[in-house]
XYZ file of C-alpha atoms in Angstrom:
519
model
C 187.466 -19.542 56.834
C 186.437 -21.087 53.544
C 185.075 -18.931 50.776
C 181.873 -21.027 50.704
C 181.253 -20.380 54.410
C 181.907 -16.683 53.961
C 179.467 -16.532 51.061
C 176.801 -18.357 53.079
C 177.269 -16.034 56.051
C 177.172 -12.973 53.816
C 173.985 -14.259 52.182
C 172.487 -14.997 55.591
C 173.376 -11.517 56.845
C 171.932 -9.924 53.725
C 168.735 -11.977 54.106
C 168.281 -10.990 57.757
C 169.036 -7.348 56.940
C 166.502 -7.344 54.091
C 163.883 -8.927 56.313
C 164.529 -6.393 59.058
C 164.289 -3.465 56.647
C 161.145 -4.866 55.043
C 159.515 -5.468 58.431
C 160.432 -1.957 59.593
C 159.094 -0.488 56.380
C 155.800 -2.380 56.666
C 155.433 -1.320 60.302
C 156.175 2.334 59.644
C 153.949 2.432 56.575
C 151.051 0.832 58.445
C 151.446 3.477 61.152
C 151.502 6.279 58.539
C 155.056 7.358 59.362
C 156.390 6.447 55.969
C 155.076 7.101 52.509
C 156.812 5.449 49.537
C 156.359 8.703 47.649
C 158.796 10.360 50.044
C 161.636 8.251 48.671
C 163.470 9.964 45.832
C 164.303 6.609 44.256
C 160.604 5.689 44.057
C 159.607 9.010 42.498
C 162.547 9.006 40.069
C 162.024 5.372 39.094
C 158.336 5.905 38.444
C 158.975 9.023 36.323
C 161.790 7.390 34.317
C 159.715 4.258 33.690
C 156.668 6.253 32.539
C 158.775 8.427 30.225
C 160.451 5.346 28.750
C 157.138 3.573 28.122
C 155.571 6.654 26.487
C 158.643 7.224 24.285
C 158.747 3.554 23.237
C 155.040 3.664 22.370
C 155.516 6.648 20.034
C 158.672 5.182 18.470
C 157.212 1.760 17.687
C 153.479 2.314 17.169
C 153.695 4.873 14.370
C 156.789 3.837 12.431
C 155.092 1.265 10.150
C 152.164 3.516 9.135
C 152.385 6.089 6.289
C 152.708 9.569 7.796
C 149.583 11.705 7.382
C 147.319 8.844 6.279
C 143.904 8.296 7.866
C 145.258 5.200 9.603
C 148.204 7.230 10.932
C 145.904 9.926 12.374
C 143.662 7.355 14.086
C 146.623 5.456 15.487
C 148.308 8.663 16.658
C 145.150 9.630 18.533
C 145.197 6.271 20.342
C 148.888 6.699 21.242
C 148.169 10.245 22.473
C 145.373 8.925 24.690
C 147.428 6.040 26.112
C 150.328 8.379 26.798
C 148.086 11.019 28.390
C 146.630 8.407 30.751
C 150.101 7.191 31.726
C 151.196 10.783 32.339
C 148.091 11.451 34.421
C 148.769 8.335 36.527
C 152.359 9.517 37.071
C 151.160 12.952 38.199
C 148.642 11.442 40.632
C 151.268 9.063 42.052
C 154.122 11.592 42.428
C 151.757 14.424 43.413
C 152.903 17.960 44.274
C 154.921 19.527 41.468
C 153.900 16.809 39.007
C 150.210 17.601 39.508
C 150.924 21.332 39.177
C 152.685 20.837 35.829
C 149.988 18.408 34.687
C 147.305 20.987 35.476
C 149.213 23.553 33.416
C 149.261 21.192 30.430
C 145.588 20.350 30.914
C 144.717 24.041 30.659
C 146.259 24.451 27.177
C 143.076 23.454 25.353
C 143.930 24.928 21.977
C 147.692 24.357 22.083
C 147.993 20.635 22.846
C 146.198 17.568 21.458
C 142.735 17.124 22.954
C 143.629 13.629 24.195
C 146.125 15.242 26.571
C 144.098 18.254 27.711
C 140.863 16.337 28.338
C 142.718 13.584 30.235
C 144.859 15.930 32.349
C 141.921 18.178 33.290
C 140.917 15.644 35.961
C 144.020 16.692 37.927
C 142.125 19.799 39.061
C 139.781 17.520 41.007
C 142.212 14.740 41.971
C 144.803 16.652 43.963
C 146.142 14.871 47.090
C 144.711 15.513 50.540
C 146.977 15.835 53.559
C 145.974 13.902 56.663
C 144.765 15.774 59.741
C 147.786 14.400 61.614
C 149.995 16.446 59.286
C 148.173 19.735 59.930
C 147.082 19.154 63.539
C 149.588 21.698 64.887
C 147.489 24.687 63.763
C 144.228 23.486 65.372
C 144.766 25.421 68.616
C 144.483 28.729 66.725
C 140.762 28.192 66.179
C 137.523 27.842 68.081
C 136.480 25.237 65.516
C 138.149 23.714 62.462
C 136.447 21.613 59.772
C 138.553 18.514 59.190
C 137.108 17.968 55.701
C 138.758 20.411 53.291
C 136.623 22.745 51.180
C 139.022 22.130 48.320
C 142.320 20.422 47.632
C 144.954 21.622 45.149
C 148.371 20.427 44.038
C 150.266 22.484 46.612
C 147.738 23.047 49.406
C 144.247 22.458 50.749
C 141.665 24.855 52.194
C 139.611 24.362 55.374
C 136.805 26.357 56.927
C 137.428 27.470 60.502
C 136.166 29.871 63.179
C 138.563 32.090 65.123
C 138.254 32.575 68.874
C 136.709 36.021 68.250
C 133.923 34.416 66.184
C 135.104 35.343 62.676
C 134.712 32.636 60.021
C 137.855 32.214 57.923
C 139.249 30.081 55.131
C 142.571 28.448 56.048
C 144.937 27.501 53.237
C 147.490 24.934 54.450
C 150.463 23.868 52.333
C 151.031 20.128 51.921
C 153.935 19.282 54.289
C 156.343 17.619 51.841
C 155.741 19.577 48.644
C 158.322 22.297 49.354
C 161.136 19.810 50.043
C 160.310 17.752 46.947
C 159.677 20.577 44.462
C 163.255 21.469 43.481
C 164.192 17.794 43.019
C 161.066 17.171 40.962
C 161.840 20.108 38.647
C 165.403 18.867 38.138
C 164.047 15.404 37.334
C 161.611 16.850 34.776
C 164.414 18.842 33.164
C 166.579 15.721 32.749
C 163.682 13.689 31.335
C 162.664 16.400 28.842
C 166.263 16.679 27.644
C 166.397 12.890 27.247
C 163.136 12.828 25.260
C 164.446 15.598 23.031
C 167.320 13.327 22.011
C 164.767 10.817 20.699
C 162.348 13.407 19.287
C 164.311 16.533 18.209
C 161.079 18.432 17.463
C 159.982 17.970 21.106
C 160.688 21.391 22.627
C 159.042 21.560 26.020
C 161.884 23.080 28.028
C 159.685 26.179 28.417
C 157.539 24.124 30.813
C 160.495 23.470 33.128
C 161.609 27.112 32.897
C 158.149 28.254 33.983
C 158.062 25.796 36.889
C 161.516 26.927 38.067
C 160.423 30.551 38.068
C 156.885 30.284 39.414
C 156.845 27.402 41.891
C 158.941 29.128 44.617
C 156.561 32.109 44.411
C 153.475 29.890 44.659
C 154.928 28.120 47.699
C 155.274 31.441 49.548
C 151.791 32.180 50.884
C 152.842 35.618 52.144
C 153.566 36.502 48.518
C 150.085 35.253 47.635
C 148.595 37.524 50.290
C 150.454 40.539 48.884
C 149.201 39.687 45.372
C 145.625 39.518 46.658
C 145.859 42.950 48.255
C 147.523 44.446 45.178
C 144.886 43.219 42.723
C 142.093 44.229 45.097
C 143.437 47.791 45.219
C 144.191 47.819 41.478
C 140.632 46.841 40.492
C 138.751 48.574 43.304
C 136.685 50.518 40.727
C 134.967 47.250 39.762
C 132.143 46.928 42.275
C 131.389 43.418 40.984
C 134.773 42.026 42.126
C 135.383 40.539 45.573
C 138.866 39.556 46.764
C 138.818 37.980 50.269
C 140.697 39.977 52.927
C 143.926 38.508 54.325
C 144.405 37.977 58.072
C 148.101 38.820 58.304
C 148.471 38.266 62.056
C 147.965 34.494 61.682
C 149.473 33.943 58.215
C 152.896 32.452 57.424
C 154.722 31.198 54.342
C 152.894 27.855 54.677
C 149.542 28.889 56.190
C 147.309 31.647 54.800
C 144.203 32.885 56.608
C 141.622 34.858 54.671
C 138.040 36.000 54.882
C 135.612 33.149 54.166
C 133.476 33.883 51.092
C 130.986 31.373 49.731
C 129.701 31.004 46.165
C 129.255 28.720 43.181
C 131.904 27.938 40.574
C 131.859 30.272 37.603
C 131.080 27.440 35.151
C 128.091 26.179 37.182
C 125.098 27.305 35.101
C 122.638 25.476 37.393
C 123.882 27.466 40.386
C 123.488 30.709 38.449
C 119.975 29.861 37.286
C 118.970 28.852 40.809
C 120.329 32.132 42.238
C 119.060 34.274 39.323
C 122.564 35.324 38.227
C 122.819 36.515 34.609
C 125.337 34.315 32.759
C 126.049 37.003 30.137
C 126.646 39.616 32.822
C 129.186 37.368 34.563
C 130.958 36.699 31.254
C 131.153 40.454 30.521
C 132.470 41.174 34.020
C 135.122 38.477 33.676
C 136.231 39.892 30.306
C 136.431 43.457 31.669
C 138.413 42.321 34.697
C 141.014 40.395 32.719
C 141.298 43.002 29.964
C 142.064 45.568 32.649
C 144.679 43.303 34.245
C 146.410 42.411 30.972
C 146.266 45.543 28.823
C 146.104 48.390 31.352
C 147.964 47.182 34.458
C 150.205 44.358 33.243
C 149.570 42.394 36.451
C 147.659 39.229 35.616
C 146.043 36.514 37.747
C 147.132 33.413 35.790
C 145.109 30.574 37.292
C 141.435 31.332 36.550
C 140.192 27.746 36.509
C 136.579 27.438 37.787
C 137.616 26.457 41.319
C 139.395 29.798 41.699
C 136.584 31.979 40.296
C 133.301 31.928 42.231
C 130.052 33.811 41.638
C 127.432 34.892 44.144
C 124.766 37.481 44.902
C 126.197 40.220 47.126
C 124.585 39.785 50.585
C 123.840 43.506 50.858
C 123.001 44.758 47.369
C 121.866 41.538 45.712
C 124.028 42.297 42.669
C 126.041 39.593 40.909
C 129.611 39.403 42.171
C 132.776 37.567 41.082
C 134.973 36.191 43.885
C 138.612 35.797 42.815
C 140.629 33.224 44.781
C 144.152 31.726 44.754
C 146.535 34.602 44.104
C 149.771 32.617 44.114
C 150.422 32.786 40.369
C 150.629 36.224 38.728
C 152.433 37.352 35.609
C 154.006 40.808 35.634
C 154.213 42.140 32.073
C 156.972 44.479 30.977
C 155.790 47.733 29.417
C 157.262 46.794 26.031
C 155.477 43.438 26.005
C 152.185 44.924 27.216
C 152.135 47.641 24.557
C 153.060 45.236 21.750
C 150.332 42.893 22.977
C 147.842 45.794 22.969
C 148.775 46.669 19.388
C 148.492 43.025 18.326
C 145.002 42.592 19.745
C 143.868 45.882 18.233
C 145.143 44.631 14.870
C 143.359 41.286 15.302
C 140.070 42.879 16.340
C 140.080 45.389 13.474
C 141.537 42.901 10.932
C 144.690 44.844 10.079
C 146.715 41.883 8.820
C 149.856 43.905 8.109
C 150.053 44.929 11.746
C 149.087 41.435 12.904
C 152.258 40.211 11.215
C 154.368 43.107 12.528
C 153.355 42.797 16.185
C 153.323 38.989 16.168
C 156.920 39.092 15.003
C 157.800 41.677 17.652
C 156.511 39.150 20.183
C 158.816 36.422 18.879
C 156.553 34.541 16.458
C 158.820 34.995 13.419
C 157.525 33.283 10.277
C 155.030 31.332 12.376
C 152.929 34.467 12.942
C 149.764 32.934 11.342
C 149.957 30.021 13.792
C 150.615 32.477 16.624
C 147.502 34.498 15.720
C 145.433 31.297 15.701
C 146.864 30.253 19.088
C 146.023 33.628 20.625
C 142.483 33.814 19.317
C 141.657 30.074 19.175
C 140.238 30.793 15.724
C 141.131 29.467 12.281
C 143.391 31.493 9.988
C 140.397 32.070 7.678
C 138.429 33.570 10.592
C 141.390 35.739 11.581
C 141.547 37.095 8.012
C 137.778 37.662 7.878
C 137.706 39.317 11.307
C 137.371 37.522 14.648
C 134.675 39.945 15.841
C 132.516 39.419 12.752
C 131.098 35.988 13.656
C 131.213 33.696 16.707
C 133.175 30.473 16.606
C 131.271 27.479 15.246
C 131.469 23.850 16.400
C 133.160 22.963 13.099
C 135.799 25.648 13.538
C 136.400 24.655 17.154
C 136.985 21.055 16.050
C 139.361 22.267 13.327
C 141.407 24.229 15.877
C 141.636 21.235 18.226
C 142.721 18.947 15.391
C 145.349 21.472 14.337
C 146.767 21.407 17.872
C 147.724 17.779 17.194
C 148.824 18.315 13.590
C 151.030 21.299 14.358
C 152.379 20.188 17.740
C 156.080 20.443 16.697
C 155.560 23.998 15.396
C 153.528 24.944 18.481
C 156.225 23.638 20.827
C 158.873 25.483 18.782
C 156.849 28.696 19.016
C 156.319 28.336 22.767
C 160.058 27.897 23.159
C 160.784 31.192 21.353
C 158.118 33.668 22.503
C 158.832 35.795 25.613
C 158.328 33.845 28.836
C 155.545 36.270 29.787
C 153.477 34.954 26.886
C 153.292 31.401 28.258
C 151.106 32.183 31.257
C 149.035 34.598 29.170
C 148.279 31.774 26.716
C 147.341 29.483 29.600
C 145.104 32.203 31.066
C 143.431 32.785 27.686
C 142.619 29.091 27.344
C 141.230 28.840 30.884
C 138.995 31.861 30.264
C 137.797 30.383 26.966
C 136.935 27.182 28.807
C 134.736 29.193 31.189
C 133.093 31.057 28.289
C 132.449 27.749 26.494
C 130.789 26.334 29.633
C 128.628 29.464 29.918
C 127.836 29.524 26.178
C 129.196 33.074 25.773
C 132.417 32.431 23.872
C 133.777 34.966 21.353
C 130.928 37.453 21.641
C 131.495 40.752 19.824
C 131.067 42.722 23.079
C 134.030 40.895 24.663
C 136.301 41.980 21.793
C 135.049 45.552 22.057
C 135.797 45.611 25.798
C 139.317 44.392 25.024
C 139.671 47.133 22.409
C 138.576 49.798 24.912
C 141.295 48.698 27.328
C 143.902 48.656 24.532
C 142.975 52.198 23.473
C 143.190 53.479 27.058
C 146.529 51.732 27.670
C 148.140 53.020 24.458
C 146.833 56.550 25.025
C 148.128 56.585 28.606
C 151.566 55.488 27.393
C 151.671 58.250 24.770
C 150.590 60.921 27.288
C 153.207 59.747 29.774
C 155.938 60.168 27.165
C 155.159 63.692 26.011
C 155.776 67.001 27.750
C 153.573 69.059 25.427
C 150.195 70.093 26.847
C 148.858 70.444 23.308
C 150.038 66.929 22.397
C 148.496 65.416 25.549
C 145.216 67.165 24.780
C 145.352 65.870 21.224
C 145.968 62.307 22.485
C 143.082 62.589 24.983
C 140.756 63.837 22.250
C 141.766 60.970 19.953
C 141.263 58.490 22.797
C 137.768 59.832 23.532
C 136.908 59.736 19.820
C 138.090 56.130 19.451
C 136.119 55.055 22.537
C 133.018 56.810 21.160
C 133.579 55.027 17.866
C 133.601 51.651 19.683
C 130.399 52.571 21.559
C 128.782 53.406 18.226
C 130.037 50.151 16.729
C 128.538 48.260 19.686
C 125.215 50.034 19.185
C 125.223 49.042 15.515
C 125.830 45.406 16.467
C 122.810 45.478 18.777
C 120.523 46.503 15.935
C 122.216 44.317 13.358
C 119.022 42.369 12.881
C 117.393 45.378 11.219
C 117.354 45.520 7.413
C 119.669 48.495 7.016
C 122.072 47.584 9.806
C 124.738 46.054 7.561
C 124.703 49.087 5.282
C 124.887 51.452 8.247
C 127.797 49.467 9.681
C 129.661 49.617 6.360
C 129.051 53.383 6.169
C 130.300 53.946 9.720
C 133.429 51.857 9.055
C 134.087 53.904 5.916
C 133.548 57.262 7.637
C 135.579 56.348 10.730
C 138.659 54.170 10.093
C 139.558 51.534 12.683
C 141.395 52.989 15.721
C 145.020 51.876 16.074
């Protein structure tokens, strides 16, 4: 057979094969059996292309403009915004793990450029929804099942249902393909971040991949989430304002979690609170107490407090304001050493002991970047940190300065995030999410919130000292000092309440002189 005939036959065969594959693909896709996103090649190609376009934009758009000039800053902001939109589109297209990582980045308000955080925040409300065909197999468990989800997240969606015994429940169902795709997606992200680092050596975002590797398998295990919910409920049972929905273990699995249905408004919804006569300041205080207790006293921290996971309501029985804490998949367990150093650092920040701020920042891995670290923790300027973060609330000008610095110091911030203990990363994310809630409620950086933090630090440090001494006299001495320090904070809080009086400032100065800051 001639070569020309062979070539024509091969071409004909290839054409018919391509047509058959294309026709099959169109048929399957139209019948919802096939999703292009299920193909690794599609997901990889899309991610590689987006990364290449973003990298090329940064390399070419800024090279001809003098670094640090006004033109450079304006142009950089435009490149940030274009790149953030491309990244957001990639996350929405690839879904699952990509949306989860994008949400994490969107929560870092005071650590990343605003163009990125404001753009990626939409991922909290644009998570994919699984079709009813994909979750139909669990329908028989219920007397009724609402097909429209109450909420959709990156890894799962939640439906309202009624059991055969009449109980109303919330059903959290994992998206079918996210578990199979997650490990491949993380590997892809790791390769892309390493590739970008070759072009931009100061780009150190490997901490993001490390966190995803560690946390995603835990978040995909809904039985682990149920155990976390029960643990935090027991741990904070002394807070009568906290509600954690009960878990129905008999019908829960690794991919389906059944819990008590609890209704309420999102914690940042001021209109809902006004309509239901819920005190915004009371909710903000409760939230601060709850998280201070988790971080400083227990070292077991709910790390995803975005508004969809924190509801508020009036208790049906008592009528008191109540916080409903949802989504317990992501917790950070703090080592004792980290927790105590973190307690000391916050005490130093609150009472403006700059020598100890430096010491404990460096113990937590900040090195010579400790001033930047203090600003990242507090979301305050270095001048405010030196003056005292509890002395005056954050202003709009200062907030803008902090956000601008997130862009200006991005290489140093990424370097710092790569060197601090891994535990710190989720704590920073949690801090920023809580600040976002406080900003929405108009209660950010109130003096009472810092004093509540200080109370928890004092209790935690005193408990540690008592645990490590065998002397009854020493334990008594520590307890007395603890009580005295707590009384001192109560007195300080009282002074702040009457600060509007003429002599208040003088009284405050006298008290501070008579009773040195507790550390």
